[in-house]
GROMACS .gro file of C-alpha atoms in nm:
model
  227
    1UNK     CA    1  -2.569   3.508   1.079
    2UNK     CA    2  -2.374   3.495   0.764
    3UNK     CA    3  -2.162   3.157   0.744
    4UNK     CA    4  -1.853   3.125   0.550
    5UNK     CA    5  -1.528   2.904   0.445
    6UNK     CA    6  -1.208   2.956   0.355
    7UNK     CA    7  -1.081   2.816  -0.017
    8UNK     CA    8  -0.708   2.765  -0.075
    9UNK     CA    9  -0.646   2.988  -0.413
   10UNK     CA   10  -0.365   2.894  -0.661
   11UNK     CA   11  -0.278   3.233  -0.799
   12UNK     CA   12  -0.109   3.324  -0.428
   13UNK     CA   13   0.219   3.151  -0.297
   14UNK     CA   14   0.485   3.240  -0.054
   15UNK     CA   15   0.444   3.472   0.219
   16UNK     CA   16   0.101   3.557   0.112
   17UNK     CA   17  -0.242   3.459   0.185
   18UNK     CA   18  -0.318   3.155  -0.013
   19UNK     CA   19  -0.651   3.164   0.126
   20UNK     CA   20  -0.981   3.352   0.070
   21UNK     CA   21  -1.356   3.295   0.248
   22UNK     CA   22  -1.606   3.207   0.029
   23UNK     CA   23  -1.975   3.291   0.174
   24UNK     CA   24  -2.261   3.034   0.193
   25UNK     CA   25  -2.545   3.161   0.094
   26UNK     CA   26  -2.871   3.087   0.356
   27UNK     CA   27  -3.143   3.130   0.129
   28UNK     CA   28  -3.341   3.333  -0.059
   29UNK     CA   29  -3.594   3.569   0.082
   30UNK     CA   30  -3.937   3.567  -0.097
   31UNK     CA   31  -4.114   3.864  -0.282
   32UNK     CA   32  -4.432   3.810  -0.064
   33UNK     CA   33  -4.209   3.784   0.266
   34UNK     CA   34  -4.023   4.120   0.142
   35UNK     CA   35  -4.392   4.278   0.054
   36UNK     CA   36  -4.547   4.166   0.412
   37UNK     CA   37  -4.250   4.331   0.590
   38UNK     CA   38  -4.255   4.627   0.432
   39UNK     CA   39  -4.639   4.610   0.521
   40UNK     CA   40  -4.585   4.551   0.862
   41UNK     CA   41  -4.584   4.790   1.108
   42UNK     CA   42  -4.725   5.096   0.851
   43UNK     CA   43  -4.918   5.286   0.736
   44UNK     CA   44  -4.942   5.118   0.356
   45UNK     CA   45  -5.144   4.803   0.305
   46UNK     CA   46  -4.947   4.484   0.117
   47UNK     CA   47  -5.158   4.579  -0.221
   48UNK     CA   48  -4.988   4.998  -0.186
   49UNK     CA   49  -4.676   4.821  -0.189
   50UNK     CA   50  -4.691   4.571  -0.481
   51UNK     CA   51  -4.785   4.856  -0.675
   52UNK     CA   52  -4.513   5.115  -0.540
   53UNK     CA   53  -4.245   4.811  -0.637
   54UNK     CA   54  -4.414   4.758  -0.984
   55UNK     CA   55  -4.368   5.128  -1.054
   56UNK     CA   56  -4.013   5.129  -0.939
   57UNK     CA   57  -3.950   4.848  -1.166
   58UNK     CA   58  -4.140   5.030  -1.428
   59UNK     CA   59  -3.897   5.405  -1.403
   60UNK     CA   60  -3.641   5.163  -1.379
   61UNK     CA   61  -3.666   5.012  -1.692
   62UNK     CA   62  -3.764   5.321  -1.860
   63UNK     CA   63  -3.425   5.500  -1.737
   64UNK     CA   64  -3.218   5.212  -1.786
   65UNK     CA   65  -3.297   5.139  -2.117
   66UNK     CA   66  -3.215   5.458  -2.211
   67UNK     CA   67  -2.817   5.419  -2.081
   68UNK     CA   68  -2.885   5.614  -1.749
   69UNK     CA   69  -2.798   5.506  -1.389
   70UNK     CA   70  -3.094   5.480  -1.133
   71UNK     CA   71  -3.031   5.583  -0.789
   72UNK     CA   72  -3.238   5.418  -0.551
   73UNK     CA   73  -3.132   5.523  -0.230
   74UNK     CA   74  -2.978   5.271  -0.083
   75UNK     CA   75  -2.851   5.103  -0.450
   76UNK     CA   76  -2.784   5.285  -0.822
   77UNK     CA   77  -2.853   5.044  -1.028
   78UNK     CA   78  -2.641   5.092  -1.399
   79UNK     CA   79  -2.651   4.914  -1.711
   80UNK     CA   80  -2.362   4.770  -1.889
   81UNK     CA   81  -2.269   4.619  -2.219
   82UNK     CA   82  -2.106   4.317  -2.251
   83UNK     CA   83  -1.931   4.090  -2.457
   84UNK     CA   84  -1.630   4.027  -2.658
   85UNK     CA   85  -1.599   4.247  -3.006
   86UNK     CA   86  -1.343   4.068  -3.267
   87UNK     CA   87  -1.269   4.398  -3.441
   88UNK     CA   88  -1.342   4.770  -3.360
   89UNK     CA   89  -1.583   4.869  -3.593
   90UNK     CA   90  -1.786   4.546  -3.517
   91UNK     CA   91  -2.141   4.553  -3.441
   92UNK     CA   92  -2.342   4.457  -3.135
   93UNK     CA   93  -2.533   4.139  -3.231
   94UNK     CA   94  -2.738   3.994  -2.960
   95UNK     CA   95  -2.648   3.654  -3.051
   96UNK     CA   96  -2.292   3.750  -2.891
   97UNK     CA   97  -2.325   4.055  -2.679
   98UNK     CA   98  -2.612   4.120  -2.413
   99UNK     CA   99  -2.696   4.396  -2.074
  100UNK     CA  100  -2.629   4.280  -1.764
  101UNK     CA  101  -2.771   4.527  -1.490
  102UNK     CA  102  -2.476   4.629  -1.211
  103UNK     CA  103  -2.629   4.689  -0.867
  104UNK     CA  104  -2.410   4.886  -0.614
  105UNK     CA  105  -2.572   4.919  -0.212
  106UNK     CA  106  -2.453   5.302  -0.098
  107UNK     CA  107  -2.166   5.318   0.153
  108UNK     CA  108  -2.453   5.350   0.440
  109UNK     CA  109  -2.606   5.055   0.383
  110UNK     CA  110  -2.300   4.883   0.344
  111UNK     CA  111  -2.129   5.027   0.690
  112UNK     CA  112  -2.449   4.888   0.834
  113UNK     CA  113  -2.482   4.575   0.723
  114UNK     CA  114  -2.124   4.525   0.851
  115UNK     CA  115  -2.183   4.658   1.201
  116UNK     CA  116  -2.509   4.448   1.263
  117UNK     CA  117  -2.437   4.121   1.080
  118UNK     CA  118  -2.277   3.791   1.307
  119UNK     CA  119  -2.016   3.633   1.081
  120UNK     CA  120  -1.881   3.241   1.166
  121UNK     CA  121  -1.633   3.073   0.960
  122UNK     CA  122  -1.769   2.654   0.931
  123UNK     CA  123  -1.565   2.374   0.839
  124UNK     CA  124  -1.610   2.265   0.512
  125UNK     CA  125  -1.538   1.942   0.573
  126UNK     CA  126  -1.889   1.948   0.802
  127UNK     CA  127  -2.125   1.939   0.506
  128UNK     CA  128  -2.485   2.000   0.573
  129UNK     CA  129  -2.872   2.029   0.434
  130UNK     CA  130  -2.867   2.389   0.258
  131UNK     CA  131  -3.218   2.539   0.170
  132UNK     CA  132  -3.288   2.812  -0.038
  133UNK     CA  133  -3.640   2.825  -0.150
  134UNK     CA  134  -4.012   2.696  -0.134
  135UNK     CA  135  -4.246   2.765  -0.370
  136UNK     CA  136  -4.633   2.667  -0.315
  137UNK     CA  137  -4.737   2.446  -0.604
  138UNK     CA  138  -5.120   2.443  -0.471
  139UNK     CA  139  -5.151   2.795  -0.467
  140UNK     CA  140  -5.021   3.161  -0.545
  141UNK     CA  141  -5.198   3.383  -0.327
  142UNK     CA  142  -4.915   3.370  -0.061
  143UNK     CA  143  -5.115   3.134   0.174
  144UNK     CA  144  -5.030   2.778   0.279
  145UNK     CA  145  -5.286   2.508   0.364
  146UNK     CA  146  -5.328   2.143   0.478
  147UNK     CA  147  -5.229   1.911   0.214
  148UNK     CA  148  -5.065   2.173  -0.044
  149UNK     CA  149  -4.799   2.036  -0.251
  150UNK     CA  150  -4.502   2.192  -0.193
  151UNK     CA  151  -4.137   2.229  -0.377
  152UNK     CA  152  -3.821   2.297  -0.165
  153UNK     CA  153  -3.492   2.371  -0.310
  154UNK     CA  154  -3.147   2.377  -0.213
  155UNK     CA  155  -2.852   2.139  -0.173
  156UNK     CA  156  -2.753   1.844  -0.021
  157UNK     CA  157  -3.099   1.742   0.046
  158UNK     CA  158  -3.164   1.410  -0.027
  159UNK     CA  159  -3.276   1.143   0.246
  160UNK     CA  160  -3.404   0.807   0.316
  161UNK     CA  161  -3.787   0.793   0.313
  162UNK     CA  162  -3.759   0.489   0.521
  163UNK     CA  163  -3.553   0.649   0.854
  164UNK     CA  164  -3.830   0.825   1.012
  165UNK     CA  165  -3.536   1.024   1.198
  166UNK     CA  166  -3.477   1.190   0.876
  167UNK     CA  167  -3.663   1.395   0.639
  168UNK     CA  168  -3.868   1.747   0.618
  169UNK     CA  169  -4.020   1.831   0.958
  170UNK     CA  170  -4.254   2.132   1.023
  171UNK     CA  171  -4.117   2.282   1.402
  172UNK     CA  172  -4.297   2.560   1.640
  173UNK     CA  173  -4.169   2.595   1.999
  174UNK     CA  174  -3.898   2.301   1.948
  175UNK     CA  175  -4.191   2.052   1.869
  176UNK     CA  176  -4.129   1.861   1.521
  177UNK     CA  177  -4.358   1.746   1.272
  178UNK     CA  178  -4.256   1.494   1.010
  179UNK     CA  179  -4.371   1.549   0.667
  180UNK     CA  180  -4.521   1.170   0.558
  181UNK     CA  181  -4.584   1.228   0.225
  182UNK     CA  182  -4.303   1.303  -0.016
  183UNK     CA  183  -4.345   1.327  -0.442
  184UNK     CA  184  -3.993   1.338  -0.533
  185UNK     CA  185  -3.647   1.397  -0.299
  186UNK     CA  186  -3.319   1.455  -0.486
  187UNK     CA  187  -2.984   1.650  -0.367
  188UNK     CA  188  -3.150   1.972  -0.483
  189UNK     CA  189  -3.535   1.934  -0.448
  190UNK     CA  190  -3.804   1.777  -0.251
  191UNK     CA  191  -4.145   1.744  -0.322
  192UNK     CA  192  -4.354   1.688  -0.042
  193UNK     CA  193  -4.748   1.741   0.121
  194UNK     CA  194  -4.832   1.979   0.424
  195UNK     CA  195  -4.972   1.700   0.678
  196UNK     CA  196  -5.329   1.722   0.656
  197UNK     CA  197  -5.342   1.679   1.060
  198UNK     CA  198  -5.143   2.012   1.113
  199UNK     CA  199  -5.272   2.272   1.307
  200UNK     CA  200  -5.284   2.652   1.191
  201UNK     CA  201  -4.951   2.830   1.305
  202UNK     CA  202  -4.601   2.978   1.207
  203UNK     CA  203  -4.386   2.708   1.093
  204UNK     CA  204  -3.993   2.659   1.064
  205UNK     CA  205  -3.905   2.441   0.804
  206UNK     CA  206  -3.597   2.195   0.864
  207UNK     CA  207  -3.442   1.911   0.639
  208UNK     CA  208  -3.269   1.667   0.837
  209UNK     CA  209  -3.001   1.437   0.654
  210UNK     CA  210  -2.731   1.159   0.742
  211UNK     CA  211  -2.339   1.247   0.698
  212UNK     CA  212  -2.153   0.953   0.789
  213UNK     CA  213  -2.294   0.807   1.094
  214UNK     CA  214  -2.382   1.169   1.245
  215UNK     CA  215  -2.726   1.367   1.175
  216UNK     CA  216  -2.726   1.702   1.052
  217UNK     CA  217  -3.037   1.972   0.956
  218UNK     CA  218  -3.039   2.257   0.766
  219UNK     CA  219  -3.316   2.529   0.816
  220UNK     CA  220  -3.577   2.739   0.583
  221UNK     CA  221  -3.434   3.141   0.610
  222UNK     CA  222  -3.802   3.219   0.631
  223UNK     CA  223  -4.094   3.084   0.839
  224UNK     CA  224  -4.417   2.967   0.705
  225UNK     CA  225  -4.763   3.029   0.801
  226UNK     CA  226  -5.030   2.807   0.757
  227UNK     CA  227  -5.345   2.870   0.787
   0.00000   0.00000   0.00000
């Protein structure tokens, strides 16, 4: 589902649109979620394709830096110069100029990604728990135990420890688990500890929050596994 809502724009008047959509991003979807889907379902083991993407990030570099486009397949990937010169003959400084690195999806990928994806325009005026990321402070192999410290990021996140109705919950089959144990919660970021009591399974992760008088949750893009 891709969410969106419209923004009034001040450069239109009249008989023209004076409104365009701006998207809401959902998250971001991990490197080891991207590297266990690949996996999944093939012939290549997680390890074949960490080092297939290393070496595509490798040629990549090597072509790029070199002032050549790198067609991908489904993206070219081009780099540009930019920056502001003062005079013609001036030169590039990196102090003032740098590369940015344009990526473009082909016209396949882009027809669809158009057909498949579900698209909703939300009020604005319904604001909600966004979340974009968790990172595993305990650990980096990818895994996710009882009683790892965890950071989740996003927006509109922050809560009242005291209402238990409120807060991080772990949910499989529409049954909730409260998180208990919390380091830090601001709008962005919450710090908090996998309950030590939880049993081994797939996990949605959901941030509940208070607007007003009415509850609303936001949810993790990606499940969790623990283990």
């Amino acid at each position: 589902m891709i969410r969106f809502h419209l923004v009034k724009s001040n450069l239109v008047s009249g008989d023209k649109s004076p409104y365009f959509p701006k998207t809401i991003q959902e998250g971001n979807t991990s490197l080891e979620l991207v590297i266990k889907d690949i996996a999944y379902g093939s012939t290549v083991t997680e390890p074949d394709v960490i080092a297939v993407l290393k070496n595509i990030e490798r040629v990549c570099t090597e072509h790029l830096t070199n002032g050549r486009s790198v067609n991908l397949g489904f993206c070219t990937l081009r780099p540009q110069v930019k920056g502001n010169f003062k005079k013609p003959d001036e030169s590039y400084s990196n102090k003032k100029h740098w590369i940015e690195i344009s990526v473009a999806p082909n016209l396949g990928m882009e027809k669809r990604v158009s057909k498949l994806a579900k698209v909703t325009r939300i009020n604005r005026s319904n604001p909600q728990p966004s979340l974009k990321s968790i990172k595993n402070c305990s650990r980096e192999n990818g895994k996710y135990l009882a009683g790892d410290l965890l950071i989740l990021k996003g927006s509109k996140l922050r809560f009242s420890e005291r209402e238990k109705s409120l807060g991080v919950f772990f949910v499989k089959n529409g049954v909730e688990k409260r998180v208990t144990e919390y380091s830090n919660i601001t709008s962005s970021q919450i710090g908090f500890k996998i309950p030590n009591d939880i049993t081994s399974d797939s996990y949605k992760i959901v941030v509940k929050n208070i607007f007003g008088t009415e509850t609303r949750q936001g949810e993790l893009l990606e499940k969790i596994k623990i283990t």
